[in-house]
PDB file of C-alpha atoms in Angstrom:
ATOM      1  CA  MET P  22     -10.394 -67.214  74.720  1.00  0.00           C
ATOM      2  CA  ARG P  23     -11.049 -63.958  75.663  1.00  0.00           C
ATOM      3  CA  VAL P  24     -12.845 -60.779  72.721  1.00  0.00           C
ATOM      4  CA  VAL P  25     -11.597 -57.585  73.282  1.00  0.00           C
ATOM      5  CA  PRO P  26     -12.411 -54.623  71.154  1.00  0.00           C
ATOM      6  CA  ILE P  27     -10.450 -51.552  71.127  1.00  0.00           C
ATOM      7  CA  ARG P  28      -9.723 -48.951  69.776  1.00  0.00           C
ATOM      8  CA  LEU P  29      -6.702 -46.607  68.526  1.00  0.00           C
ATOM      9  CA  GLY P  30      -6.343 -42.702  67.994  1.00  0.00           C
ATOM     10  CA  PRO P  31      -5.071 -40.486  65.844  1.00  0.00           C
ATOM     11  CA  GLY P  32      -0.388 -40.971  65.911  1.00  0.00           C
ATOM     12  CA  THR P  33      -0.808 -44.133  67.467  1.00  0.00           C
ATOM     13  CA  ASP P  34       1.811 -46.675  66.880  1.00  0.00           C
ATOM     14  CA  LEU P  35      -0.458 -49.746  65.692  1.00  0.00           C
ATOM     15  CA  ARG P  36       2.546 -52.152  65.954  1.00  0.00           C
ATOM     16  CA  LEU P  37       3.465 -51.077  69.183  1.00  0.00           C
ATOM     17  CA  GLY P  38      -0.497 -50.886  70.091  1.00  0.00           C
ATOM     18  CA  LEU P  39      -1.368 -54.511  69.457  1.00  0.00           C
ATOM     19  CA  GLU P  40       1.552 -55.420  71.243  1.00  0.00           C
ATOM     20  CA  GLN P  41       1.035 -53.100  74.557  1.00  0.00           C
ATOM     21  CA  LEU P  42      -2.270 -54.562  75.155  1.00  0.00           C
ATOM     22  CA  LEU P  43      -0.672 -57.812  76.260  1.00  0.00           C
ATOM     23  CA  VAL P  44       1.314 -55.822  78.469  1.00  0.00           C
ATOM     24  CA  ASP P  45      -1.280 -53.927  80.469  1.00  0.00           C
ATOM     25  CA  ARG P  46      -3.729 -57.204  80.374  1.00  0.00           C
ATOM     26  CA  ASP P  47      -0.736 -60.051  81.995  1.00  0.00           C
ATOM     27  CA  GLU P  48      -1.490 -62.092  78.830  1.00  0.00           C
ATOM     28  CA  GLN P  49       1.044 -64.520  76.986  1.00  0.00           C
ATOM     29  CA  ALA P  50      -0.440 -65.062  73.716  1.00  0.00           C
ATOM     30  CA  GLY P  51      -3.401 -63.282  71.475  1.00  0.00           C
ATOM     31  CA  CYS P  52      -4.730 -63.273  67.717  1.00  0.00           C
ATOM     32  CA  VAL P  53      -5.836 -60.473  65.756  1.00  0.00           C
ATOM     33  CA  ILE P  54      -9.902 -61.104  64.985  1.00  0.00           C
ATOM     34  CA  SER P  55     -10.515 -58.014  62.832  1.00  0.00           C
ATOM     35  CA  GLY P  56      -9.155 -54.592  61.827  1.00  0.00           C
ATOM     36  CA  ILE P  57     -10.366 -51.849  60.073  1.00  0.00           C
ATOM     37  CA  GLY P  58      -9.263 -47.644  60.294  1.00  0.00           C
ATOM     38  CA  SER P  59      -6.777 -45.769  58.578  1.00  0.00           C
ATOM     39  CA  LEU P  60      -2.950 -44.896  58.896  1.00  0.00           C
ATOM     40  CA  SER P  61      -1.191 -41.568  57.665  1.00  0.00           C
ATOM     41  CA  THR P  62       2.085 -43.420  57.443  1.00  0.00           C
ATOM     42  CA  ALA P  63       2.335 -47.795  56.970  1.00  0.00           C
ATOM     43  CA  CYS P  64       5.669 -49.175  57.682  1.00  0.00           C
ATOM     44  CA  LEU P  65       5.700 -52.990  55.775  1.00  0.00           C
ATOM     45  CA  ARG P  66       8.238 -55.386  55.361  1.00  0.00           C
ATOM     46  CA  LEU P  67       7.226 -56.919  51.601  1.00  0.00           C
ATOM     47  CA  ALA P  68       7.598 -60.313  50.651  1.00  0.00           C
ATOM     48  CA  GLY P  69      10.989 -61.442  50.526  1.00  0.00           C
ATOM     49  CA  GLY P  70      12.757 -57.904  51.796  1.00  0.00           C
ATOM     50  CA  LEU P  71      14.654 -57.784  54.550  1.00  0.00           C
ATOM     51  CA  GLU P  72      14.184 -54.189  55.651  1.00  0.00           C
ATOM     52  CA  PRO P  73      10.223 -52.451  56.060  1.00  0.00           C
ATOM     53  CA  THR P  74       9.155 -50.134  53.438  1.00  0.00           C
ATOM     54  CA  ARG P  75       7.544 -46.357  54.842  1.00  0.00           C
ATOM     55  CA  MET P  76       4.998 -45.098  52.726  1.00  0.00           C
ATOM     56  CA  SER P  77       3.480 -41.025  53.868  1.00  0.00           C
ATOM     57  CA  GLY P  78      -0.141 -40.436  53.077  1.00  0.00           C
ATOM     58  CA  GLU P  79      -3.361 -41.135  53.597  1.00  0.00           C
ATOM     59  CA  PHE P  80      -4.586 -45.073  53.864  1.00  0.00           C
ATOM     60  CA  GLU P  81      -7.209 -47.018  54.488  1.00  0.00           C
ATOM     61  CA  ILE P  82      -6.740 -50.418  56.869  1.00  0.00           C
ATOM     62  CA  LEU P  83      -8.644 -53.430  54.543  1.00  0.00           C
ATOM     63  CA  SER P  84      -7.059 -56.467  56.361  1.00  0.00           C
ATOM     64  CA  LEU P  85      -5.320 -57.060  59.849  1.00  0.00           C
ATOM     65  CA  ALA P  86      -4.322 -60.400  60.681  1.00  0.00           C
ATOM     66  CA  GLY P  87      -1.745 -62.316  63.210  1.00  0.00           C
ATOM     67  CA  THR P  88      -0.658 -63.286  66.484  1.00  0.00           C
ATOM     68  CA  LEU P  89       0.318 -61.165  69.194  1.00  0.00           C
ATOM     69  CA  ALA P  90       2.946 -63.019  71.730  1.00  0.00           C
ATOM     70  CA  LEU P  91       5.638 -60.935  74.971  1.00  0.00           C
ATOM     71  CA  ASN P  92       8.089 -60.973  72.908  1.00  0.00           C
ATOM     72  CA  GLY P  93       6.777 -59.274  69.722  1.00  0.00           C
ATOM     73  CA  ALA P  94       4.192 -60.390  66.797  1.00  0.00           C
ATOM     74  CA  HIS P  95       3.782 -61.169  64.154  1.00  0.00           C
ATOM     75  CA  LEU P  96       0.966 -59.340  61.939  1.00  0.00           C
ATOM     76  CA  HIS P  97      -0.001 -59.153  58.083  1.00  0.00           C
ATOM     77  CA  LEU P  98      -2.053 -55.546  57.642  1.00  0.00           C
ATOM     78  CA  SER P  99      -3.467 -54.955  53.046  1.00  0.00           C
ATOM     79  CA  ILE P 100      -3.540 -51.091  52.946  1.00  0.00           C
ATOM     80  CA  ALA P 101      -5.458 -49.565  49.959  1.00  0.00           C
ATOM     81  CA  ASP P 102      -4.590 -45.296  48.924  1.00  0.00           C
ATOM     82  CA  GLY P 103      -6.549 -42.795  48.135  1.00  0.00           C
ATOM     83  CA  GLN P 104      -7.176 -44.239  43.666  1.00  0.00           C
ATOM     84  CA  GLY P 105      -7.595 -47.987  45.372  1.00  0.00           C
ATOM     85  CA  LEU P 106      -4.464 -49.115  44.955  1.00  0.00           C
ATOM     86  CA  VAL P 107      -3.280 -52.199  47.218  1.00  0.00           C
ATOM     87  CA  ILE P 108       0.009 -53.223  49.178  1.00  0.00           C
ATOM     88  CA  GLY P 109       0.120 -55.630  51.413  1.00  0.00           C
ATOM     89  CA  GLY P 110       2.975 -56.987  54.480  1.00  0.00           C
ATOM     90  CA  HIS P 111       4.603 -56.992  57.658  1.00  0.00           C
ATOM     91  CA  LEU P 112       3.146 -54.563  59.685  1.00  0.00           C
ATOM     92  CA  CYS P 113       6.310 -52.419  61.155  1.00  0.00           C
ATOM     93  CA  VAL P 114       6.832 -49.940  63.893  1.00  0.00           C
ATOM     94  CA  GLY P 115       6.410 -47.432  62.674  1.00  0.00           C
ATOM     95  CA  SER P 116       2.697 -47.377  60.830  1.00  0.00           C
ATOM     96  CA  LEU P 117       1.007 -44.145  62.285  1.00  0.00           C
ATOM     97  CA  VAL P 118      -3.377 -44.269  63.088  1.00  0.00           C
ATOM     98  CA  ARG P 119      -3.710 -41.259  60.554  1.00  0.00           C
ATOM     99  CA  THR P 120      -7.956 -41.180  62.550  1.00  0.00           C
ATOM    100  CA  THR P 121      -8.791 -44.394  64.566  1.00  0.00           C
ATOM    101  CA  ALA P 122      -8.026 -48.028  64.358  1.00  0.00           C
ATOM    102  CA  GLU P 123     -10.772 -49.848  65.127  1.00  0.00           C
ATOM    103  CA  LEU P 124      -9.810 -53.532  66.678  1.00  0.00           C
ATOM    104  CA  VAL P 125     -10.750 -56.768  67.944  1.00  0.00           C
ATOM    105  CA  VAL P 126      -8.488 -59.055  69.736  1.00  0.00           C
ATOM    106  CA  GLY P 127      -8.861 -62.713  71.164  1.00  0.00           C
ATOM    107  CA  VAL P 128      -6.648 -62.801  74.289  1.00  0.00           C
ATOM    108  CA  LEU P 129      -6.506 -66.742  75.006  1.00  0.00           C
ATOM    109  CA  PRO P 130      -5.411 -66.856  78.354  1.00  0.00           C
ATOM    110  CA  ASP P 131      -4.491 -71.117  78.763  1.00  0.00           C
ATOM    111  CA  TRP P 132      -2.193 -70.795  75.888  1.00  0.00           C
ATOM    112  CA  SER P 133       1.767 -69.505  76.237  1.00  0.00           C
ATOM    113  CA  PHE P 134       2.983 -67.806  72.632  1.00  0.00           C
ATOM    114  CA  ARG P 135       7.465 -67.019  72.215  1.00  0.00           C
ATOM    115  CA  ARG P 136       9.078 -65.734  68.877  1.00  0.00           C
ATOM    116  CA  GLU P 137      11.983 -68.034  69.174  1.00  0.00           C
ATOM    117  CA  ILE P 138      14.373 -68.607  65.791  1.00  0.00           C
ATOM    118  CA  ASP P 139      13.534 -71.299  64.509  1.00  0.00           C
ATOM    119  CA  PRO P 140      17.101 -73.172  62.630  1.00  0.00           C
ATOM    120  CA  ALA P 141      15.025 -74.673  59.990  1.00  0.00           C
ATOM    121  CA  THR P 142      13.956 -70.679  58.024  1.00  0.00           C
ATOM    122  CA  GLY P 143      16.303 -69.092  60.017  1.00  0.00           C
ATOM    123  CA  PHE P 144      13.370 -66.367  61.471  1.00  0.00           C
ATOM    124  CA  ARG P 145      11.806 -65.748  64.827  1.00  0.00           C
ATOM    125  CA  GLU P 146       8.740 -68.167  64.428  1.00  0.00           C
ATOM    126  CA  LEU P 147       5.301 -68.523  66.765  1.00  0.00           C
ATOM    127  CA  GLN P 148       5.363 -71.397  69.577  1.00  0.00           C
ATOM    128  CA  ILE P 149       2.848 -72.279  71.908  1.00  0.00           C
ATOM    129  CA  ARG P 150       2.673 -73.897  75.153  1.00  0.00           C
ATOM    130  CA  GLN P 151      -0.020 -74.343  77.443  1.00  0.00           C
ATOM    131  CA  ARG P 152       0.853 -72.339  80.436  1.00  0.00           C
ATOM    132  CA  GLN P 153       1.337 -74.203  83.577  1.00  0.00           C
ATOM    133  CA  GLY P 154      -1.644 -75.652  85.923  1.00  0.00           C
ATOM    134  CA  MET P 155      -3.843 -75.928  82.644  1.00  0.00           C
ATOM    135  CA  GLU P 156      -5.874 -78.490  81.633  1.00  0.00           C
ATOM    136  CA  PRO P 157      -3.071 -80.823  78.898  1.00  0.00           C
ATOM    137  CA  VAL P 158      -4.499 -79.975  75.939  1.00  0.00           C
ATOM    138  CA  ASP P 159      -2.637 -83.073  72.520  1.00  0.00           C
ATOM    139  CA  LEU P 160      -1.849 -79.976  69.436  1.00  0.00           C
ATOM    140  CA  PRO P 161      -2.098 -81.928  65.922  1.00  0.00           C
ATOM    141  CA  SER P 162       0.982 -82.359  63.723  1.00  0.00           C
ATOM    142  CA  LEU P 163       1.379 -81.860  60.780  1.00  0.00           C
ATOM    143  CA  PRO P 164       4.392 -83.125  58.727  1.00  0.00           C
ATOM    144  CA  SER P 165       8.027 -80.743  57.498  1.00  0.00           C
ATOM    145  CA  SER P 166       7.983 -80.175  53.682  1.00  0.00           C
ATOM    146  CA  PRO P 167      10.908 -81.944  52.370  1.00  0.00           C
TER     147      PRO P 167
END
């Protein structure tokens, strides 16, 4: 894994900025190790929701985690407003940096992540593959839930 620290400035779309990181470095897999900063607009898909919820104001990023693939990311974000109320969900396009976003990303050069429809869930789920020319690695298999 290569660690890549980045800073996104005011007005930058947080999700698009993270997704662009792989493209700019010609990589196929990554993960967010750490993310803090602030947002002026937050766009989150809340648990069980189908559409994003858009909020405007001054928000502090408390945590950011997830995976990055060339065809999409799966990122969870927790933010707090000026009263300390916390909300979290799936980070959607439209979440704009207020002052800064300080991010540490792990780039995984031996791996390829893709998001593909999983018939069991109906959602685009993470598919993990080893990149060609790399040493084979056995991935553990977990039992499915009933």
